[in-house]
Coordinates of N, CA, C and O in Angstrom, one line a residue:
M1 N -10.9 90.5 78.1 CA -11.6 89.8 79.1 C -13.1 89.5 78.8 O -13.5 90.3 77.4
S2 N -13.8 88.4 79.8 CA -15.3 88.0 78.7 C -16.2 89.6 79.4 O -15.9 90.2 80.2
D3 N -17.5 89.4 78.7 CA -18.8 90.3 79.5 C -18.7 89.8 81.0 O -19.3 90.4 81.7
E4 N -18.5 88.7 81.1 CA -19.1 87.4 82.1 C -18.1 88.2 83.1 O -18.4 88.7 84.7
T5 N -16.5 88.2 82.8 CA -15.7 88.4 83.9 C -15.5 90.4 84.3 O -15.4 90.7 85.1
D6 N -15.8 90.8 83.1 CA -16.5 92.4 83.3 C -16.8 92.6 84.4 O -17.0 93.6 85.3
D7 N -18.6 91.7 84.0 CA -19.5 92.7 85.1 C -19.4 91.8 86.5 O -19.7 92.9 87.6
R8 N -18.7 90.8 86.8 CA -18.5 90.4 88.0 C -17.2 90.9 88.6 O -17.5 91.4 89.6
L9 N -16.2 91.9 88.0 CA -15.2 92.7 88.1 C -16.2 94.0 89.2 O -15.4 94.1 89.8
L10 N -17.0 94.8 88.0 CA -17.9 95.5 88.0 C -18.6 95.5 89.9 O -18.3 96.6 90.1
A11 N -19.3 94.1 89.8 CA -20.0 94.1 90.9 C -18.9 94.0 92.0 O -19.3 95.0 93.4
L12 N -17.9 93.3 92.3 CA -16.7 93.4 92.7 C -16.4 94.8 93.4 O -16.3 94.9 94.9
E13 N -15.5 95.9 92.9 CA -15.5 96.8 92.6 C -16.6 97.8 93.4 O -16.4 98.7 94.1
A14 N -18.0 97.4 93.0 CA -18.8 98.2 93.8 C -18.7 97.7 95.0 O -19.2 98.5 95.7
R15 N -18.7 96.7 95.2 CA -19.2 96.2 96.8 C -17.9 96.8 97.6 O -18.1 96.9 99.1
V16 N -16.5 96.7 97.5 CA -15.2 97.0 97.7 C -15.5 98.6 98.0 O -15.1 98.6 99.0
A17 N -15.8 99.4 96.7 CA -16.4 101.2 97.1 C -16.9 100.9 98.0 O -17.1 102.0 98.6
A18 N -17.9 100.2 98.3 CA -19.1 100.8 99.4 C -18.8 100.5 100.7 O -19.0 101.5 102.2
L19 N -17.6 99.4 100.7 CA -17.2 99.4 102.2 C -16.0 100.1 102.6 O -16.0 100.4 103.4
E20 N -15.4 100.4 101.6 CA -14.4 101.5 101.6 C -14.7 102.9 102.0 O -14.3 103.7 102.9
A21 N -16.1 103.5 101.7 CA -16.7 104.4 101.6 C -17.3 104.4 103.4 O -16.6 105.8 103.9
Q22 N -17.3 103.5 103.7 CA -18.2 103.4 105.1 C -16.9 103.3 105.9 O -16.9 103.2 107.1
L23 N -15.8 102.7 105.6 CA -14.6 103.2 106.2 C -13.6 104.4 106.5 O -13.7 104.7 107.8
A24 N -13.9 104.7 105.6 CA -13.5 106.1 105.1 C -14.5 107.9 105.8 O -13.3 108.0 106.1
A25 N -15.6 107.1 105.6 CA -16.1 107.6 106.4 C -16.0 108.5 107.9 O -15.7 107.7 108.1
P26 N -16.3 109.7 107.8 CA -15.5 110.1 109.6 C -16.5 109.8 110.3 O -17.0 109.7 109.8
A27 N -16.2 109.2 111.9 CA -16.7 109.0 112.7 C -18.0 109.8 113.0 O -17.5 111.0 113.1
P28 N -19.3 109.5 113.2 CA -20.3 110.5 113.8 C -19.5 110.7 115.0 O -19.4 110.1 115.9
R29 N -19.6 112.7 114.7 CA -19.6 112.6 116.2 C -21.0 113.1 117.3 O -21.5 113.7 116.6
A30 N -20.4 113.2 118.3 CA -21.6 113.2 119.6 C -21.1 114.6 119.5 O -20.2 115.0 120.0
D31 N -22.4 115.8 118.9 CA -22.0 116.8 119.6 C -24.0 117.4 119.4 O -24.9 116.6 119.4
D32 N -24.2 118.6 119.5 CA -25.5 118.8 120.0 C -26.4 119.0 118.8 O -27.4 119.3 118.6
S33 N -25.7 119.2 117.6 CA -26.4 119.5 116.5 C -27.3 118.1 115.5 O -28.1 117.7 114.9
G34 N -26.8 116.8 116.3 CA -27.7 115.8 116.0 C -26.9 114.8 114.8 O -25.5 114.8 114.6
L35 N -27.2 114.0 114.1 CA -27.1 113.3 113.2 C -27.6 112.7 111.6 O -28.7 112.9 111.6
F36 N -27.2 113.4 110.3 CA -27.5 113.3 109.4 C -27.1 112.2 108.8 O -26.1 111.6 108.8
T37 N -28.4 111.0 108.5 CA -27.7 110.1 107.7 C -28.4 109.7 106.3 O -29.5 109.8 106.2
Y38 N -28.0 109.0 105.6 CA -28.8 108.6 104.1 C -27.8 107.5 104.1 O -26.8 106.9 104.5
G39 N -28.8 106.5 103.5 CA -27.9 105.6 102.6 C -29.4 104.5 102.2 O -30.7 105.2 102.0
G40 N -29.2 103.6 101.5 CA -30.2 102.2 101.1 C -29.7 100.9 100.4 O -28.4 101.0 100.5
Q41 N -30.6 100.7 100.0 CA -30.0 99.2 98.8 C -30.9 99.9 97.8 O -31.9 99.9 97.7
A42 N -30.4 99.1 96.2 CA -30.6 99.4 95.3 C -29.8 98.2 94.6 O -29.1 97.9 94.4
S43 N -30.8 97.9 93.4 CA -30.5 97.3 92.4 C -30.5 98.2 91.3 O -31.8 98.7 90.4
L44 N -29.2 98.0 90.5 CA -28.8 99.2 89.2 C -28.1 98.8 88.3 O -26.9 98.0 88.6
G45 N -28.4 98.6 87.2 CA -27.5 97.3 85.6 C -26.9 96.3 86.4 O -25.7 96.1 85.9
G46 N -27.8 95.5 86.9 CA -27.2 94.1 87.3 C -26.8 94.2 88.5 O -26.1 93.3 88.7
Y47 N -26.8 95.1 89.6 CA -25.5 95.2 90.4 C -26.0 95.3 91.8 O -27.1 96.6 91.5
E48 N -25.8 95.3 92.9 CA -26.5 95.6 94.2 C -25.9 96.2 94.4 O -24.5 96.0 95.0
W49 N -26.4 97.1 95.2 CA -25.8 98.5 96.1 C -26.1 98.7 97.2 O -27.5 98.0 97.7
S50 N -25.4 98.8 98.2 CA -25.8 99.1 99.7 C -25.0 100.1 100.1 O -23.6 99.8 99.8
W51 N -25.6 100.8 101.1 CA -24.1 102.4 101.8 C -25.4 102.6 102.7 O -26.5 102.9 103.0
Q52 N -24.7 103.5 103.2 CA -24.9 103.8 104.7 C -24.0 105.3 105.1 O -23.2 104.5 105.3
V53 N -24.5 106.2 105.5 CA -22.8 107.5 105.6 C -23.9 108.5 106.7 O -24.9 108.4 106.3
S54 N -23.5 108.6 107.8 CA -23.6 109.7 108.9 C -22.9 110.5 109.2 O -21.5 109.9 109.2
R55 N -23.2 111.7 109.3 CA -22.7 112.9 109.6 C -23.6 113.5 110.4 O -24.4 113.7 110.3
S56 N -22.7 114.5 111.3 CA -23.7 115.6 111.7 C -23.7 116.8 110.7 O -22.5 117.0 110.1
P57 N -24.4 117.7 111.3 CA -25.2 118.6 110.3 C -23.8 119.8 110.8 O -23.8 120.4 109.7
E58 N -23.6 119.6 111.9 CA -22.3 120.9 111.9 C -21.5 120.3 111.4 O -20.3 121.4 110.6
W59 N -21.1 119.5 110.8 CA -19.8 118.7 110.1 C -20.1 119.0 109.2 O -19.3 119.3 108.6
L60 N -21.2 118.8 108.3 CA -21.3 119.0 106.8 C -21.1 120.6 106.8 O -20.6 121.0 105.3
L61 N -21.8 121.2 107.9 CA -21.9 122.4 107.6 C -20.6 123.5 107.4 O -20.2 124.6 107.2
E62 N -19.3 122.6 108.3 CA -18.1 123.1 108.1 C -17.2 122.4 107.0 O -16.1 123.1 106.7
Q63 N -17.9 122.4 105.8 CA -17.0 121.6 104.8 C -16.6 123.1 104.1 O -17.5 123.7 103.8
P64 N -15.8 122.7 103.0 CA -15.2 123.9 102.1 C -16.4 124.0 101.3 O -16.7 123.3 100.7
S65 N -16.9 125.0 101.1 CA -18.0 125.6 100.1 C -17.8 125.4 98.7 O -18.3 124.9 97.8
A66 N -16.3 125.8 98.4 CA -16.1 125.7 97.1 C -15.9 124.3 96.3 O -16.3 124.2 95.1
Q67 N -15.6 123.3 97.3 CA -15.9 122.2 96.8 C -17.2 121.3 96.7 O -17.9 120.8 95.6
L68 N -17.8 121.7 97.4 CA -19.4 121.7 97.6 C -20.5 122.3 96.3 O -20.8 121.2 95.8
A69 N -20.0 123.2 96.0 CA -20.5 124.5 95.4 C -20.1 123.7 93.3 O -20.7 123.5 92.4
A70 N -18.9 123.1 93.7 CA -18.3 122.4 92.4 C -19.2 120.9 91.9 O -19.8 121.3 90.6
V71 N -19.1 120.4 92.6 CA -20.0 119.1 92.6 C -21.0 119.5 92.3 O -21.8 119.2 91.2
L72 N -22.2 120.3 93.2 CA -23.5 121.0 92.4 C -23.4 121.7 91.8 O -24.1 121.0 90.6
A73 N -22.2 121.8 90.9 CA -23.0 122.8 90.0 C -22.4 121.8 88.5 O -23.4 122.0 87.5
A74 N -21.3 120.6 88.7 CA -21.3 120.0 87.7 C -22.4 119.1 87.4 O -23.1 118.5 86.3
A75 N -23.6 118.5 88.6 CA -24.5 117.8 88.9 C -25.9 118.9 88.1 O -27.0 118.2 87.4
G76 N -25.5 120.2 88.3 CA -26.6 120.7 88.6 C -27.4 121.4 86.9 O -28.5 121.6 86.6
H77 N -26.5 120.8 86.0 CA -26.6 121.5 84.1 C -27.6 120.4 84.2 O -27.5 118.9 84.0
P78 N -28.6 120.5 83.0 CA -29.8 119.4 82.5 C -29.0 118.5 81.7 O -29.2 117.0 82.3
A79 N -27.9 118.8 80.8 CA -27.7 118.3 80.3 C -26.8 117.2 81.1 O -27.1 115.9 80.9
R80 N -25.8 117.6 81.7 CA -24.9 116.6 82.7 C -25.6 115.4 83.5 O -24.9 114.7 83.9
F81 N -26.9 116.0 84.3 CA -27.7 115.5 85.4 C -28.4 113.9 84.3 O -28.2 113.3 84.8
E82 N -28.9 114.4 83.1 CA -29.2 113.3 81.8 C -28.3 112.1 82.2 O -28.8 111.0 82.0
I83 N -27.0 113.2 82.1 CA -25.8 112.0 81.8 C -25.9 111.2 82.7 O -25.5 110.3 83.1
L84 N -25.6 111.8 83.9 CA -25.5 111.1 85.3 C -26.9 109.6 85.7 O -26.6 108.9 85.7
K85 N -27.9 109.8 85.1 CA -29.1 109.2 85.2 C -28.6 107.8 84.1 O -28.8 107.1 84.7
L86 N -28.4 108.3 83.3 CA -27.7 107.0 82.2 C -26.8 106.5 83.0 O -26.6 105.5 82.8
L87 N -25.3 107.0 83.4 CA -24.4 106.1 83.8 C -24.6 105.5 85.3 O -23.9 104.7 85.3
V88 N -25.5 106.0 86.3 CA -25.9 105.7 87.5 C -26.0 103.8 87.2 O -26.2 103.1 87.8
T89 N -26.7 103.7 85.9 CA -26.8 102.2 85.9 C -25.6 101.0 85.5 O -26.0 100.4 85.4
G90 N -24.9 102.0 85.2 CA -23.8 101.4 84.8 C -23.2 102.0 83.6 O -23.2 102.9 83.2
P91 N -21.7 101.6 83.6 CA -20.7 102.1 82.5 C -21.5 102.0 80.7 O -22.3 100.9 80.7
K92 N -21.1 103.1 80.0 CA -21.9 102.7 78.8 C -21.0 103.6 77.9 O -19.7 104.5 78.2
P93 N -20.7 103.4 76.6 CA -19.3 103.6 75.8 C -19.8 105.1 75.3 O -21.2 105.2 75.3
I94 N -19.0 105.9 74.6 CA -19.6 107.2 73.8 C -20.7 106.9 73.1 O -21.4 108.0 73.2
T95 N -20.5 106.3 71.9 CA -21.1 105.9 71.4 C -22.9 105.9 71.3 O -23.6 106.6 71.3
E96 N -23.0 104.8 72.4 CA -24.2 105.4 73.0 C -24.6 105.8 74.0 O -26.0 106.3 73.8
L97 N -23.7 106.7 74.8 CA -24.6 107.8 75.1 C -24.8 109.0 74.7 O -26.1 109.5 74.5
Q98 N -23.9 109.0 73.5 CA -24.5 110.4 72.4 C -25.9 109.8 71.8 O -26.6 110.9 71.4
A99 N -26.0 108.5 71.2 CA -27.4 108.1 70.5 C -28.4 108.2 71.8 O -29.3 108.7 71.1
E100 N -28.4 107.8 72.9 CA -29.1 108.1 74.2 C -30.1 109.6 74.4 O -30.8 109.6 74.8
L101 N -28.8 110.3 74.2 CA -28.9 111.9 74.4 C -29.4 112.4 73.5 O -29.9 113.8 72.9
G102 N -29.3 112.2 72.0 CA -30.0 112.4 70.9 C -28.9 113.7 70.1 O -29.3 114.7 70.0
L103 N -27.6 113.5 70.1 CA -26.8 114.5 70.3 C -26.0 114.2 69.0 O -25.4 113.1 68.7
A104 N -25.8 115.4 68.3 CA -25.4 114.9 66.6 C -23.7 115.0 66.8 O -23.1 114.0 65.9
S105 N -23.4 115.6 67.2 CA -21.9 115.8 68.1 C -21.6 114.9 69.4 O -22.1 115.7 70.1
P106 N -20.5 114.6 69.0 CA -19.6 114.1 70.4 C -18.7 115.0 70.7 O -18.7 115.1 72.6
G107 N -18.8 116.8 70.8 CA -18.1 117.4 71.0 C -18.5 117.9 72.3 O -17.8 117.9 73.8
Q108 N -19.7 118.5 72.1 CA -20.5 119.0 73.2 C -20.9 117.7 74.6 O -20.5 118.2 75.9
L109 N -21.0 116.4 74.4 CA -20.8 115.3 75.3 C -19.4 115.4 75.9 O -19.5 115.1 77.3
Y110 N -18.7 115.4 75.0 CA -17.1 115.3 76.2 C -17.5 116.8 76.7 O -16.5 116.2 78.0
H111 N -17.5 117.9 76.5 CA -17.4 119.1 77.4 C -17.9 118.6 78.7 O -17.4 119.0 79.9
H112 N -19.2 118.2 78.9 CA -19.9 117.6 79.5 C -19.4 116.9 80.8 O -18.8 116.8 81.6
L113 N -19.0 115.6 80.1 CA -18.2 114.8 80.7 C -17.0 115.3 81.7 O -16.4 114.8 82.5
K114 N -16.3 116.0 80.5 CA -14.7 116.8 81.5 C -15.2 116.8 82.6 O -15.1 117.1 83.8
T115 N -16.3 117.9 82.7 CA -16.7 119.1 83.8 C -16.9 117.6 85.0 O -17.1 118.0 86.1
L116 N -17.9 117.0 84.7 CA -18.5 115.4 85.5 C -17.3 115.0 86.3 O -17.6 114.7 87.7
T117 N -16.6 114.6 85.2 CA -15.2 113.8 85.3 C -14.2 114.8 87.0 O -13.9 114.3 87.7
A118 N -14.0 116.1 86.5 CA -13.4 117.0 87.6 C -14.2 116.6 89.0 O -13.6 117.4 89.9
A119 N -16.0 116.8 88.5 CA -16.4 116.9 89.8 C -15.9 115.8 91.0 O -16.9 115.8 91.9
G120 N -15.6 114.8 90.0 CA -15.4 113.4 90.7 C -16.9 112.4 90.2 O -17.0 111.3 91.0
L121 N -17.6 112.8 89.8 CA -19.5 112.6 89.5 C -19.2 111.6 88.2 O -20.2 110.4 88.4
V122 N -18.0 111.4 87.8 CA -17.8 110.1 86.9 C -16.4 110.0 86.3 O -15.6 110.6 86.6
D123 N -16.4 108.8 86.1 CA -14.9 108.3 85.1 C -14.8 107.5 84.4 O -16.1 107.0 83.7
Q124 N -13.7 107.2 83.6 CA -13.6 106.2 82.8 C -12.5 105.2 82.7 O -11.5 105.2 82.6
P125 N -13.2 104.0 82.8 CA -12.8 102.4 83.4 C -11.7 102.3 82.3 O -10.9 101.3 82.4
E126 N -12.1 102.8 81.4 CA -11.7 102.1 79.6 C -11.5 103.3 79.0 O -12.5 103.9 78.6
R127 N -10.8 103.9 77.7 CA -11.1 104.4 76.5 C -12.3 104.4 76.2 O -13.1 103.1 75.6
G128 N -12.9 105.4 76.0 CA -14.4 105.3 75.1 C -15.5 105.0 76.3 O -16.6 104.8 75.8
V129 N -15.4 104.8 77.6 CA -16.5 104.4 78.3 C -16.2 105.0 79.3 O -15.6 105.1 80.2
Y130 N -17.9 105.7 80.2 CA -17.6 106.0 81.2 C -18.7 105.7 82.0 O -19.5 105.0 81.3
R131 N -18.7 105.9 83.4 CA -19.6 105.6 84.5 C -19.2 106.6 85.7 O -18.4 107.4 85.7
V132 N -20.5 106.6 86.0 CA -20.3 106.8 87.4 C -19.8 105.7 88.6 O -19.9 104.8 88.4
P133 N -18.5 106.4 89.1 CA -17.7 105.8 90.1 C -19.1 105.0 90.9 O -19.3 105.5 91.6
P134 N -18.2 103.3 91.7 CA -19.1 103.1 92.6 C -19.1 103.7 93.8 O -20.1 103.9 94.5
K135 N -18.1 104.4 94.3 CA -18.3 105.1 95.5 C -19.3 106.6 95.0 O -19.6 106.8 96.4
A136 N -19.5 106.5 94.1 CA -20.0 107.7 94.1 C -22.2 107.4 93.3 O -22.8 108.5 93.5
V137 N -22.1 106.2 93.6 CA -23.6 106.2 92.6 C -24.3 106.5 93.9 O -25.7 106.8 93.5
F138 N -24.4 106.0 95.3 CA -25.3 106.7 95.9 C -25.4 108.1 96.2 O -26.4 108.9 96.5
P139 N -24.0 108.8 95.9 CA -23.8 110.2 96.8 C -24.6 110.9 95.2 O -25.9 111.6 95.5
V140 N -25.1 110.1 94.1 CA -25.8 111.1 93.1 C -27.2 110.8 93.5 O -27.9 111.5 93.4
L141 N -27.4 109.5 93.4 CA -28.8 109.0 93.8 C -29.6 110.3 95.4 O -30.6 110.5 95.0
A142 N -28.3 110.3 96.1 CA -29.2 111.2 97.2 C -29.2 113.2 96.8 O -30.2 113.5 97.2
L143 N -28.3 113.4 95.6 CA -28.5 114.1 94.7 C -29.7 114.3 94.2 O -30.4 115.5 94.3
A144 N -30.0 113.3 93.4 CA -31.4 113.0 93.2 C -32.5 113.1 93.8 O -33.7 113.9 93.6
A145 N -32.7 112.6 94.9 CA -33.1 112.4 96.0 C -33.8 113.9 96.3 O -35.2 114.2 96.8
A146 N -32.6 114.8 97.2 CA -33.2 116.1 97.4 C -33.3 116.9 96.5 O -34.3 118.0 96.7
A147 N -33.3 116.6 95.4 CA -33.6 117.7 94.5 C -34.9 117.7 94.2 O -35.4 118.4 94.3
V148 N -35.5 116.2 94.1 CA -36.6 116.1 94.4 C -37.8 116.7 95.3 O -38.4 116.8 95.1
D149 N -37.1 116.5 96.2 CA -38.0 117.2 97.8 C -37.5 118.4 97.8 O -38.6 118.6 98.0
V150 N -36.5 118.8 97.4 CA -36.7 120.4 97.0 C -37.3 121.4 96.5 O -38.3 121.9 96.0
A151 N -37.6 120.5 94.5 CA -38.6 120.9 93.8 C -39.8 120.8 94.2 O -40.8 121.0 94.2
R152 N -40.2 119.9 94.9 CA -41.5 119.3 95.7 C -42.4 120.9 96.0 O -43.2 121.0 96.5
L153 N -41.4 120.9 97.2 CA -41.6 121.6 98.1 C -41.9 123.3 97.8 O -42.8 123.6 98.0
T154 N -41.0 123.7 96.7 CA -41.3 124.9 96.0 C -42.1 124.5 95.3 O -43.2 126.0 94.9
S155 N -43.0 123.5 94.6 CA -44.1 123.9 93.9 C -45.0 123.5 94.7 O -46.4 124.0 94.5
L156 N -45.5 123.9 96.3 CA -46.0 123.5 97.5 C -46.9 124.8 97.6 O -47.7 125.2 98.3
D157 N -45.8 125.8 97.7 CA -46.1 127.3 97.8 C -46.8 127.7 96.8 O -47.1 128.0 96.1

């Protein structure tokens, strides 16, 4: 496949993933706890993203803590968060990731990629190439936004 075909396929995958996420998201429940919504539009790595998710706070607080903690722990390591920041703009080969992160050996990088993959934050669309899957782009950006907000609140104390 040509690079143009690859780019068109990735853009189509991103649009399909966003639509599937909207369909798969649980319908907002009418309850007394309200509604938590996040989303937006972004241009990253030559792709257009549009996303909106709404869930009740009550529903969010009912989710299994172990699964949520696994995602937060995977993203919470500084090196892994740097990897996410690089991959959220589009797929990158392992050699490019290693160079951009300034790592002498790929072993440590593979260790971090394995953890991110297990948490669903990264996948491998082809051998030696990693990316944040289209369905996870906005959730990763939301994690970054929430971390920035919490860090700013903490620094104001």
